[in-house]
Amino acid sequence: MPDSLREVLGPGGALSRALPAYEPRGSQLAMAERVEDALRHGRALMVEAGTGTGKTLAYLLPAARSGLKVVVSTATKTLQEQLADKDVPLLRSLGVDAKVAFLKGRQNYLCLLRFDQFLRNPTFAVREEAALFDGIARWAETTQTGDRAELTELPDNLASWRDLSATADQCIGQKCAHYDRCFVFRMRRQASEADVIVVNHHLFFADLALRSSSAGDAGAAVLPRYDAVVFDEAHAVEEVATEHFGAQLSSFRVAELARDALKALTARPQLLEAAGLASRLVAEGRDFFEVALQTAPEAGRTRESRWGLLPGALEPAEPERQKLSELVRALGAALSSRDDEELSLLERRCLALTADLELFSGAEQAPDLIHWAESRAGHLLLHASPIEVAGILQDKLYDRIGPVVFTSATLSVGGQLGYFARRVGLADESGPLFPLEEAVLASPFDYERHAALYLPRQMPDPQDPGFAEAVADELRALLPVTGGRAFALFTSLRNMRAVHALLADELPWQVLLQGDAPKAQLLKRFREKPSVLFASQSFWEGVDVPGDALSLVVIDKLPFAAPSEPIVAARIDRLRTAGEDAFYGYQVPQAALALKQGFGRLVRTATDRGIVAVLDARMTRKGYGRLFLESLPRCRILRTPEEALDFWRTASGD
């Protein structure tokens, strides 16, 4: 193995010998050296690395050479798979022999015990899924990992998979007859022996919340002890941490407890009392959530929406809540004091559900939590979420481990990292990880030659009733410039559907609409021939379409988070109460980073070229528009469709 990072990443280094087409990038070497220094000296590092920097290898290489046990946390399972298929094999070719393990959440792995139980009594949640089972059964006989990602034709939303996998609440651990062959514990054993463990943010924060909770059992933690963490796609950390350090109640959770309890008790006829209590759970849970749903604003009862819960908001459902809570407590008591691991797990679930039900009683709400609700397909979900995660991360993470690295292509606002540092609790220069190291490394791509930003001269205000029609007019003018091959990205499903309805029948290219097919299928079709894809939030990040297939990205509005969103509203109120400017200190930076993510869909390789159009007049008419412009890669500004056509012809070499 080469002695220094420069001998690997520099001119004539090991990487250029392993990849003949590789061109050394100064920003990649600079990032790798900063990561190496942070790991060596136990510091916190934030580094923005523009698209094309090669940031994955820039953190993976020093992590593997550090001698520390390092967790690498990515935003998605897709990025985990990219590391497994591409980056780790490249690491091996460079002579780095560190052990690397990959871990996903339990729900991704086949549970051999539950699979055997299902074989004895196959019951499909959706009748049509029965046709898929023979393929799953054949796979189960040969798979070495048990990872459902191997089943590439399996629908993402396969309802029956929950009967083939096990949550932590359903796993009996070493008492299971299949423990020695268990895919989950095999992966954990590999992780315990590895130098680098690759996980995703959801698994990392689920584990952190479990191991640091007052009721947490260190033995139940998923990850082994580690020395350092590298967060890739770190811009997603705040949102995921917020989710996992909160609580959630739903009728689904109650019904699943009832279902699992009845399944276990059917084989234990001596526990008739407990079985009777379990059979009442579904009905009494439904009663509570139905009455609670009636307290929602009118819109929340008829469509998907979210709203805050003020103290006393659920008072009309309090009798039903108390009745449900007493039933769950009684079921837990009926399952207790038995030398039976499966029943003990059910008892612990009853205790946890009772505690979470108490959060939504009429008692005074904790000042650091926001209580809110959401409606999904007529079902109610209740949440208690932390308003801020900065203090949680300081207490649960920074004070307990060594170095931590945050990296992404979108961390800086106006070239500064202060906003992100505040959101994740790294703004106070104190503690063992400081002084905080920061770096903003530009992309090696030539945006000034290959990319342009289109800002139309005339657009109505986004709140104007004619805005959707104006967006459609701009698309009519811009789409012929690139021959379609465009993402039309919207900040709301309503605008997406409105503009799609105006244009779908007249466009000469394949027209795709988010929701008409699974995301992977839409992207496959998009790549196959010139297309226009109408999409919203889920296509703003984590989507990679290199080459000419994507040449135009149109964004309808600046992606300000809706101030009516409960968590956003609570954070705004918290900042205002502290005497801070919530708009410029929180809402504008947050939107600037989101816009940067949308912009990043366009140029994915050094040869990509194209136009990003932002159809929001506030970019040029409002003073804060300059911050949005300063947060994007420097490129040419276009104001008319004619200028867009001239740019495209030049960039295309016509």
XYZ file of C-alpha atoms in Angstrom:
654
model
C 0.000 0.000 0.000
C 1.387 3.473 -0.897
C 2.676 5.460 2.065
C 0.804 8.715 1.477
C -2.495 9.879 0.035
C -0.606 11.848 -2.611
C 0.984 8.605 -3.817
C -2.532 7.249 -4.360
C -4.510 10.271 -5.605
C -1.817 12.550 -7.018
C -0.394 12.691 -10.579
C 1.121 9.353 -11.534
C -0.294 7.801 -8.358
C -1.823 4.392 -7.789
C -5.313 5.555 -8.803
C -4.162 6.837 -12.203
C -2.473 3.467 -12.782
C -5.601 1.545 -11.747
C -7.878 3.729 -13.921
C -6.115 4.698 -17.157
C -8.719 7.402 -17.968
C -8.444 8.976 -14.502
C -7.318 12.588 -14.255
C -5.995 13.675 -10.829
C -8.239 16.189 -9.075
C -6.674 18.581 -6.621
C -9.956 18.943 -4.725
C -10.146 15.175 -4.149
C -6.639 15.052 -2.691
C -7.325 18.170 -0.579
C -10.460 16.582 0.874
C -8.737 13.258 1.559
C -5.928 15.031 3.436
C -8.454 16.946 5.559
C -10.352 13.757 6.384
C -7.099 12.014 7.278
C -6.138 14.894 9.571
C -9.540 14.952 11.297
C -9.416 11.201 11.934
C -5.842 11.366 13.214
C -6.444 14.262 15.623
C -10.010 13.463 16.721
C -11.609 16.578 15.227
C -14.916 17.513 13.632
C -14.740 18.291 9.906
C -17.336 19.743 7.556
C -16.419 19.640 3.888
C -18.536 20.538 0.895
C -17.204 18.730 -2.167
C -18.746 19.776 -5.473
C -20.092 17.226 -7.938
C -17.233 15.377 -9.612
C -14.756 15.821 -6.756
C -14.671 12.098 -6.068
C -15.631 12.573 -2.443
C -16.493 8.920 -1.800
C -12.923 7.775 -2.321
C -11.677 10.951 -0.611
C -13.201 9.808 2.695
C -13.164 6.038 2.176
C -9.421 5.851 1.559
C -8.308 7.717 4.733
C -10.989 5.919 6.776
C -9.688 2.523 5.663
C -6.084 3.539 6.413
C -6.785 5.224 9.760
C -6.523 2.219 12.081
C -9.841 3.311 13.617
C -13.177 1.542 13.462
C -15.086 3.948 11.238
C -18.795 4.012 10.433
C -19.651 5.498 7.042
C -23.290 6.605 6.936
C -24.904 7.374 3.570
C -28.282 8.931 2.818
C -29.796 5.898 1.090
C -29.458 2.173 0.546
C -28.762 2.965 -3.126
C -25.588 4.804 -2.139
C -24.595 1.901 0.096
C -24.901 -0.407 -2.900
C -22.811 1.986 -4.998
C -20.006 1.746 -2.444
C -20.287 -2.034 -2.423
C -20.314 -2.421 -6.224
C -17.887 0.316 -7.248
C -15.894 2.119 -4.580
C -14.822 -0.708 -2.262
C -13.591 -2.902 -5.160
C -11.598 0.132 -6.370
C -10.132 0.461 -2.877
C -9.005 -3.155 -3.061
C -7.314 -2.539 -6.426
C -5.289 0.226 -4.762
C -3.793 -2.263 -2.325
C -5.908 -1.223 0.682
C -6.865 -4.424 2.478
C -9.103 -3.026 5.212
C -12.166 -5.111 6.064
C -15.386 -3.387 4.957
C -18.863 -4.529 6.036
C -22.287 -3.365 4.863
C -25.298 -3.230 7.149
C -28.919 -2.382 6.385
C -31.967 -2.306 8.598
C -33.541 -5.605 9.630
C -36.489 -5.156 7.280
C -34.137 -5.663 4.334
C -33.234 -9.230 5.323
C -35.150 -12.474 5.088
C -35.969 -13.922 8.533
C -35.571 -17.691 8.278
C -37.886 -18.364 11.233
C -40.735 -16.232 9.895
C -40.161 -17.657 6.411
C -40.624 -21.199 7.783
C -43.769 -20.101 9.613
C -45.095 -18.501 6.430
C -44.412 -21.689 4.414
C -46.623 -23.639 6.809
C -49.517 -21.210 6.418
C -49.077 -18.845 3.438
C -51.378 -15.860 3.860
C -50.885 -12.981 1.452
C -51.763 -9.427 2.453
C -52.486 -8.734 -1.224
C -53.853 -11.664 -3.258
C -51.847 -10.810 -6.382
C -48.588 -11.212 -4.446
C -49.083 -14.999 -4.339
C -47.747 -15.174 -7.906
C -44.382 -13.809 -6.698
C -43.856 -16.275 -3.898
C -42.344 -19.171 -5.885
C -39.529 -16.851 -7.011
C -38.944 -15.703 -3.441
C -38.874 -19.307 -2.204
C -36.288 -20.322 -4.842
C -34.153 -17.320 -3.922
C -34.402 -18.172 -0.207
C -32.828 -21.581 -0.871
C -29.658 -20.137 -2.440
C -29.106 -16.591 -1.152
C -25.932 -15.993 0.827
C -26.979 -12.596 2.202
C -30.767 -12.730 2.590
C -30.847 -9.147 1.287
C -34.082 -8.492 -0.587
C -32.179 -6.100 -2.893
C -31.074 -9.258 -4.743
C -34.704 -9.687 -5.829
C -34.545 -6.932 -8.427
C -38.030 -7.673 -9.817
C -39.680 -7.524 -6.401
C -41.972 -4.470 -5.942
C -40.727 -1.979 -3.345
C -44.124 -1.999 -1.641
C -44.543 -5.786 -1.336
C -46.968 -6.029 1.588
C -46.162 -9.688 2.328
C -42.476 -8.932 2.945
C -43.323 -7.865 6.498
C -44.262 -11.515 7.154
C -40.883 -12.663 5.833
C -38.699 -10.240 7.781
C -38.489 -9.428 11.479
C -38.323 -6.157 13.368
C -36.251 -5.867 16.535
C -39.516 -6.359 18.452
C -40.132 -9.667 16.676
C -36.630 -11.206 16.826
C -35.954 -13.729 19.608
C -32.195 -13.600 19.032
C -30.027 -16.445 20.274
C -33.062 -18.502 21.271
C -34.068 -18.809 17.621
C -33.491 -22.216 16.009
C -32.015 -20.428 12.985
C -29.689 -18.137 14.936
C -26.458 -19.643 13.560
C -27.676 -19.115 9.978
C -29.452 -15.782 10.578
C -28.602 -13.228 7.893
C -28.963 -10.261 10.252
C -26.609 -11.649 12.882
C -24.179 -12.840 10.219
C -23.974 -9.252 8.928
C -23.506 -7.988 12.481
C -20.689 -10.449 13.115
C -18.980 -9.222 9.947
C -19.457 -5.643 11.135
C -17.875 -6.424 14.502
C -14.743 -7.629 12.706
C -14.622 -4.843 10.098
C -12.480 -1.718 9.961
C -15.133 0.253 8.035
C -18.879 -0.311 8.393
C -21.158 1.191 5.725
C -24.720 1.936 6.863
C -27.440 4.419 5.936
C -28.606 7.409 7.981
C -31.851 5.728 9.062
C -30.038 2.710 10.477
C -27.368 4.874 12.118
C -29.825 7.120 13.949
C -32.167 4.267 14.839
C -29.168 2.633 16.505
C -28.021 5.871 18.167
C -31.500 6.540 19.551
C -31.730 2.979 20.875
C -28.319 2.854 22.550
C -28.703 6.308 24.125
C -32.327 6.086 25.316
C -33.134 5.637 28.982
C -34.876 2.372 28.120
C -32.185 1.373 25.652
C -30.367 -1.893 25.987
C -26.754 -1.724 24.811
C -27.066 -5.385 23.875
C -29.902 -4.546 21.519
C -27.821 -1.991 19.607
C -27.277 -2.818 15.947
C -23.779 -1.416 15.457
C -20.657 -2.516 17.330
C -18.641 0.099 19.192
C -16.969 2.502 16.772
C -14.347 5.245 16.952
C -15.439 7.696 14.238
C -18.290 8.523 11.874
C -18.307 9.875 8.322
C -21.676 11.210 7.140
C -21.965 11.266 3.352
C -24.885 13.253 1.880
C -24.789 14.975 5.262
C -27.399 17.569 4.296
C -30.005 14.879 5.157
C -28.736 14.317 8.718
C -30.996 16.826 10.487
C -34.188 15.433 8.964
C -33.346 11.783 9.665
C -32.161 12.480 13.224
C -35.412 14.365 13.887
C -37.408 11.328 12.803
C -35.549 8.831 14.963
C -35.373 10.849 18.177
C -39.128 11.285 18.174
C -42.116 8.999 18.750
C -44.881 7.873 16.417
C -48.319 6.396 17.058
C -50.579 4.894 14.426
C -53.388 2.425 13.987
C -50.910 0.331 11.946
C -48.661 -0.031 14.995
C -51.541 -1.094 17.226
C -52.919 -3.532 14.629
C -49.488 -5.115 14.084
C -49.070 -5.660 17.832
C -52.499 -7.291 17.946
C -51.702 -9.486 14.935
C -48.340 -10.655 16.325
C -49.822 -11.275 19.773
C -52.702 -13.361 18.413
C -50.331 -15.360 16.222
C -48.139 -16.158 19.253
C -51.043 -16.874 21.593
C -52.849 -19.198 19.177
C -50.115 -21.762 19.887
C -50.533 -21.264 23.653
C -54.156 -22.197 24.486
C -53.469 -21.803 28.212
C -53.333 -18.017 27.717
C -56.954 -17.464 26.746
C -57.192 -14.248 28.789
C -54.263 -12.679 26.953
C -55.693 -13.802 23.596
C -58.981 -12.138 24.444
C -57.231 -8.866 25.277
C -55.230 -9.008 22.024
C -58.363 -9.600 19.965
C -59.863 -6.361 21.367
C -56.828 -4.280 20.394
C -57.712 -3.682 16.752
C -61.221 -2.409 17.475
C -60.234 -0.171 20.396
C -57.211 1.150 18.535
C -59.436 1.975 15.583
C -61.877 3.776 17.891
C -59.154 6.045 19.294
C -57.657 6.993 15.943
C -61.046 7.535 14.292
C -62.171 9.930 17.032
C -58.745 11.637 17.020
C -58.999 12.094 13.230
C -62.237 14.004 13.707
C -60.265 16.688 15.572
C -58.257 17.400 12.389
C -58.768 20.458 10.203
C -61.303 19.731 7.470
C -58.611 19.109 4.831
C -56.880 16.553 7.040
C -59.951 14.314 7.022
C -60.180 14.042 3.255
C -56.609 14.038 1.881
C -52.967 13.740 2.889
C -51.937 16.639 5.085
C -50.077 17.568 8.271
C -51.011 19.846 11.140
C -49.730 20.814 14.554
C -51.388 19.581 17.744
C -51.862 22.314 20.295
C -52.248 21.313 23.966
C -55.746 19.890 24.402
C -56.273 19.271 20.675
C -56.925 15.570 21.254
C -59.161 16.108 24.298
C -62.285 14.763 22.469
C -60.459 11.437 22.013
C -59.183 11.238 25.599
C -61.729 8.620 26.780
C -60.783 6.360 23.860
C -57.064 6.953 24.500
C -57.408 5.987 28.145
C -59.394 2.887 27.247
C -56.764 1.822 24.697
C -53.928 2.553 27.116
C -55.552 0.441 29.858
C -56.073 -2.419 27.405
C -52.433 -2.342 26.251
C -51.247 -2.206 29.866
C -53.453 -5.196 30.757
C -52.169 -7.183 27.781
C -48.588 -6.463 28.828
C -49.325 -7.667 32.354
C -50.937 -10.861 31.021
C -47.778 -11.605 29.036
C -45.301 -10.875 31.839
C -43.330 -13.106 34.190
C -43.082 -15.950 31.715
C -39.924 -17.742 30.635
C -40.803 -17.257 26.986
C -38.715 -14.917 24.813
C -41.442 -14.346 22.205
C -43.963 -13.287 24.865
C -41.332 -11.148 26.602
C -40.805 -9.242 23.345
C -44.547 -8.668 23.075
C -44.644 -7.451 26.668
C -41.874 -4.915 25.947
C -43.819 -3.665 22.911
C -46.852 -3.162 25.159
C -44.760 -1.142 27.615
C -43.335 1.042 24.807
C -46.782 1.610 23.300
C -48.194 2.552 26.710
C -45.409 5.109 27.190
C -46.007 6.637 23.758
C -49.770 6.786 24.321
C -49.033 8.805 27.453
C -47.239 11.422 25.313
C -50.579 12.245 23.689
C -52.618 12.524 26.859
C -53.937 15.843 28.060
C -50.742 16.392 30.050
C -48.574 19.427 29.323
C -46.295 18.925 26.327
C -42.520 18.844 26.744
C -41.078 22.212 25.625
C -38.492 20.620 23.301
C -41.040 18.513 21.418
C -43.542 19.458 18.741
C -46.679 17.328 18.668
C -48.215 16.978 15.238
C -50.403 14.727 13.139
C -50.645 13.595 9.563
C -53.316 11.921 7.506
C -52.366 9.201 5.031
C -55.098 7.573 2.950
C -57.633 8.221 5.696
C -55.379 6.936 8.493
C -54.032 9.111 11.299
C -50.430 9.137 12.502
C -49.438 11.037 15.640
C -45.894 12.307 16.132
C -43.836 13.873 18.907
C -40.655 15.245 17.298
C -37.705 17.213 18.677
C -37.807 20.829 17.525
C -34.011 20.922 17.264
C -31.453 18.117 17.040
C -28.313 20.219 17.653
C -28.296 19.544 21.398
C -29.232 15.891 20.900
C -26.275 15.345 18.576
C -23.945 17.099 20.991
C -25.100 14.923 23.876
C -25.671 11.575 22.179
C -22.940 11.602 19.545
C -20.179 14.218 19.781
C -19.606 13.750 23.510
C -19.389 9.956 23.167
C -17.130 9.269 20.189
C -14.013 10.569 18.506
C -13.829 12.327 15.134
C -16.872 13.049 12.986
C -16.892 14.117 9.329
C -19.824 15.685 7.467
C -19.624 15.864 3.684
C -21.965 16.569 0.786
C -22.095 18.504 -2.463
C -24.651 20.794 -0.771
C -23.662 22.119 2.639
C -22.693 25.759 2.052
C -25.000 28.733 1.652
C -23.396 31.636 -0.156
C -20.070 29.839 0.183
C -20.328 29.615 3.993
C -20.912 26.555 6.201
C -22.230 28.382 9.269
C -25.896 27.538 8.674
C -25.258 23.805 8.489
C -22.928 23.925 11.506
C -25.701 25.511 13.608
C -28.323 22.998 12.508
C -26.202 19.981 13.538
C -24.797 21.424 16.763
C -21.267 22.246 15.648
C -21.462 26.031 15.926
C -20.381 26.274 19.580
C -16.581 26.071 19.596
C -16.231 23.868 22.651
C -15.707 20.216 23.445
C -13.183 17.536 22.486
C -13.882 17.699 18.730
C -12.898 21.346 18.319
C -11.623 23.472 16.764
C -14.022 22.640 13.928
C -12.364 22.239 10.541
C -14.191 23.522 7.446
C -13.617 23.365 3.706
C -15.619 24.296 0.604
C -14.102 22.570 -2.416
C -15.359 23.541 -5.860
C -16.391 21.022 -8.488
C -13.764 20.329 -11.158
C -16.500 20.565 -13.809
C -16.517 23.569 -16.152
C -19.959 24.955 -15.352
C -19.278 28.246 -17.143
C -18.868 26.401 -20.446
C -21.264 23.506 -19.991
C -24.122 24.859 -17.864
C -26.374 27.891 -17.800
C -29.026 29.259 -15.458
C -32.214 30.507 -17.136
C -34.142 33.220 -15.258
C -37.081 34.529 -17.344
C -37.589 38.281 -17.569
C -41.319 38.137 -16.909
C -43.093 35.756 -14.558
C -46.086 36.280 -12.272
C -45.731 35.832 -8.537
C -45.881 32.140 -7.544
C -49.116 32.870 -5.664
C -50.762 34.367 -8.769
C -53.664 32.251 -10.154
C -52.009 32.380 -13.568
C -48.675 30.975 -12.386
C -49.243 27.404 -13.622
C -50.168 28.662 -17.097
C -47.059 30.864 -17.144
C -44.897 27.861 -16.224
C -46.506 25.892 -19.060
C -45.716 28.728 -21.493
C -42.062 28.749 -20.439
C -41.865 24.987 -20.913
C -43.375 25.332 -24.383
C -40.537 27.717 -25.237
C -37.679 25.828 -23.560
C -38.379 22.164 -24.280
C -37.736 22.441 -28.055
C -34.294 23.905 -27.299
C -33.040 20.596 -25.880
C -35.451 18.289 -27.700
C -37.272 17.418 -24.506
C -34.866 15.407 -22.313
C -36.056 17.403 -19.327
C -37.008 17.150 -15.689
C -39.818 19.542 -14.771
C -39.530 19.713 -10.982
C -42.231 21.222 -8.794
C -42.404 22.218 -5.151
C -45.993 20.948 -4.872
C -47.969 18.057 -6.328
C -50.791 20.479 -7.128
C -48.630 22.584 -9.456
C -47.066 19.459 -10.952
C -50.453 18.040 -11.890
C -51.767 21.378 -13.132
C -48.877 21.994 -15.535
C -48.835 18.364 -16.651
C -52.544 18.610 -17.503
C -51.870 21.715 -19.602
C -49.007 20.162 -21.599
C -49.261 16.368 -21.653
C -51.366 16.085 -24.810
C -49.374 18.564 -26.892
C -45.753 17.587 -26.245
C -44.121 15.498 -29.006
C -41.860 13.593 -26.578
C -42.596 10.773 -24.154
C -44.330 12.368 -21.139
C -43.857 10.798 -17.706
C -45.582 11.736 -14.462
C -44.432 10.932 -10.944
C -46.861 8.467 -9.394
C -47.849 6.731 -12.636
C -45.137 4.084 -12.122
C -42.435 3.266 -9.554
C -39.522 5.694 -9.516
C -37.029 3.174 -10.933
C -39.327 2.398 -13.870
C -39.853 6.082 -14.646
C -36.088 6.670 -14.711
C -35.557 3.627 -16.940
C -38.113 4.921 -19.446
C -36.656 8.411 -19.232
C -33.197 7.155 -20.170
C -34.458 5.042 -23.081
C -35.728 7.862 -25.313
C -36.241 11.664 -25.238
C -38.736 12.395 -22.496
C -40.193 15.042 -20.228
C -40.659 13.935 -16.628
C -43.010 15.885 -14.368
C -41.983 15.245 -10.778
C -41.768 16.723 -7.287
C -39.705 16.301 -4.129
C -38.576 12.698 -4.522
C -36.682 13.531 -7.741
C -34.858 16.576 -6.332
C -31.965 14.547 -4.947
C -30.395 11.114 -5.167
C -31.290 10.826 -8.876
C -28.407 10.327 -11.296
C -29.012 10.650 -15.055
C -25.630 11.344 -16.676
C -25.220 12.106 -20.370
C -27.568 13.651 -22.925
C -30.693 11.936 -21.591
C -31.098 14.873 -19.171
C -30.252 18.258 -20.676
C -32.804 20.587 -19.089
C -33.961 20.907 -15.478
C -36.910 23.257 -14.923
C -37.750 24.263 -11.337
C -41.046 26.054 -10.899
C -40.506 27.830 -7.558
C -37.846 28.455 -4.962
C -38.194 25.435 -2.646
C -39.144 27.190 0.576
C -40.493 24.709 3.102
C -44.154 25.407 3.787
C -44.308 27.475 7.000
C -47.473 25.537 7.873
C -45.448 22.301 8.143
C -45.557 21.559 11.897
C -41.821 21.054 12.483
C -40.902 24.025 10.279
C -43.449 26.204 12.104
C -42.090 25.104 15.492
C -38.524 25.938 14.463
C -39.567 29.342 13.171
C -41.358 30.063 16.458
C -38.335 28.884 18.460
C -35.992 31.236 16.563
C -38.364 34.200 16.833
C -38.771 33.621 20.566
C -34.970 33.735 20.859
C -34.964 37.088 19.059
C -33.463 35.691 15.838
C -34.521 36.372 12.251
C -36.145 33.076 11.278
C -36.568 34.007 7.624
C -32.951 34.880 6.857
C -31.483 32.594 9.514
C -33.464 29.454 8.697
C -35.995 29.597 5.849
C -33.789 31.191 3.176
C -30.685 29.021 3.840
C -32.821 25.888 3.926
C -34.410 26.773 0.581
C -31.019 27.684 -0.928
C -29.657 24.233 -0.101
C -32.767 22.574 -1.542
C -32.392 24.581 -4.770
C -28.766 23.543 -4.925
C -29.884 19.913 -4.762
C -32.297 20.446 -7.652
C -29.603 22.208 -9.688
C -27.297 19.260 -9.038
C -29.483 16.901 -11.091
C -28.115 18.433 -14.320
C -24.322 18.068 -14.553
C -23.238 14.626 -13.369
C -20.065 14.108 -15.441
C -17.337 16.301 -16.935
C -18.952 16.114 -20.399
C -22.580 16.775 -19.387
C -24.089 20.023 -20.567
C -27.443 21.691 -20.174
C -29.675 24.391 -18.743
C -31.317 24.820 -15.339
C -34.376 27.081 -15.455
C -35.765 28.601 -12.256
C -39.152 30.155 -13.027
C -39.512 32.111 -9.794
C -39.252 35.880 -10.236
C -38.067 36.246 -6.634
C -34.617 35.111 -7.782
C -34.153 38.510 -9.467
C -36.696 40.749 -7.726
C -35.989 40.030 -4.050
C -32.839 40.954 -2.171
C -32.427 37.424 -0.848
C -32.310 36.150 -4.441
C -28.620 36.996 -4.483
C -27.959 34.407 -1.755
C -29.574 31.741 -3.925
C -27.403 32.759 -6.887
C -24.232 32.787 -4.759
C -25.027 29.284 -3.512
C -25.122 27.780 -7.028
C -22.115 26.929 -9.209
C -20.953 29.965 -11.173
C -22.374 29.737 -14.695
C -23.849 31.866 -17.485
C -27.202 33.600 -16.856
C -29.843 33.457 -19.618
C -32.964 35.640 -19.707
C -34.820 34.668 -22.908
C -35.550 31.457 -24.841
C -33.477 32.885 -27.720
C -30.448 33.198 -25.429
C -31.093 29.635 -24.250
C -31.078 28.407 -27.860
C -27.806 30.237 -28.630
C -26.169 28.761 -25.528
C -27.365 25.266 -26.364
C -26.054 25.418 -29.916
C -22.660 26.604 -28.689
C -22.469 24.043 -25.879
C -23.487 21.286 -28.305
C -20.913 22.327 -30.872
C -23.586 23.032 -33.527
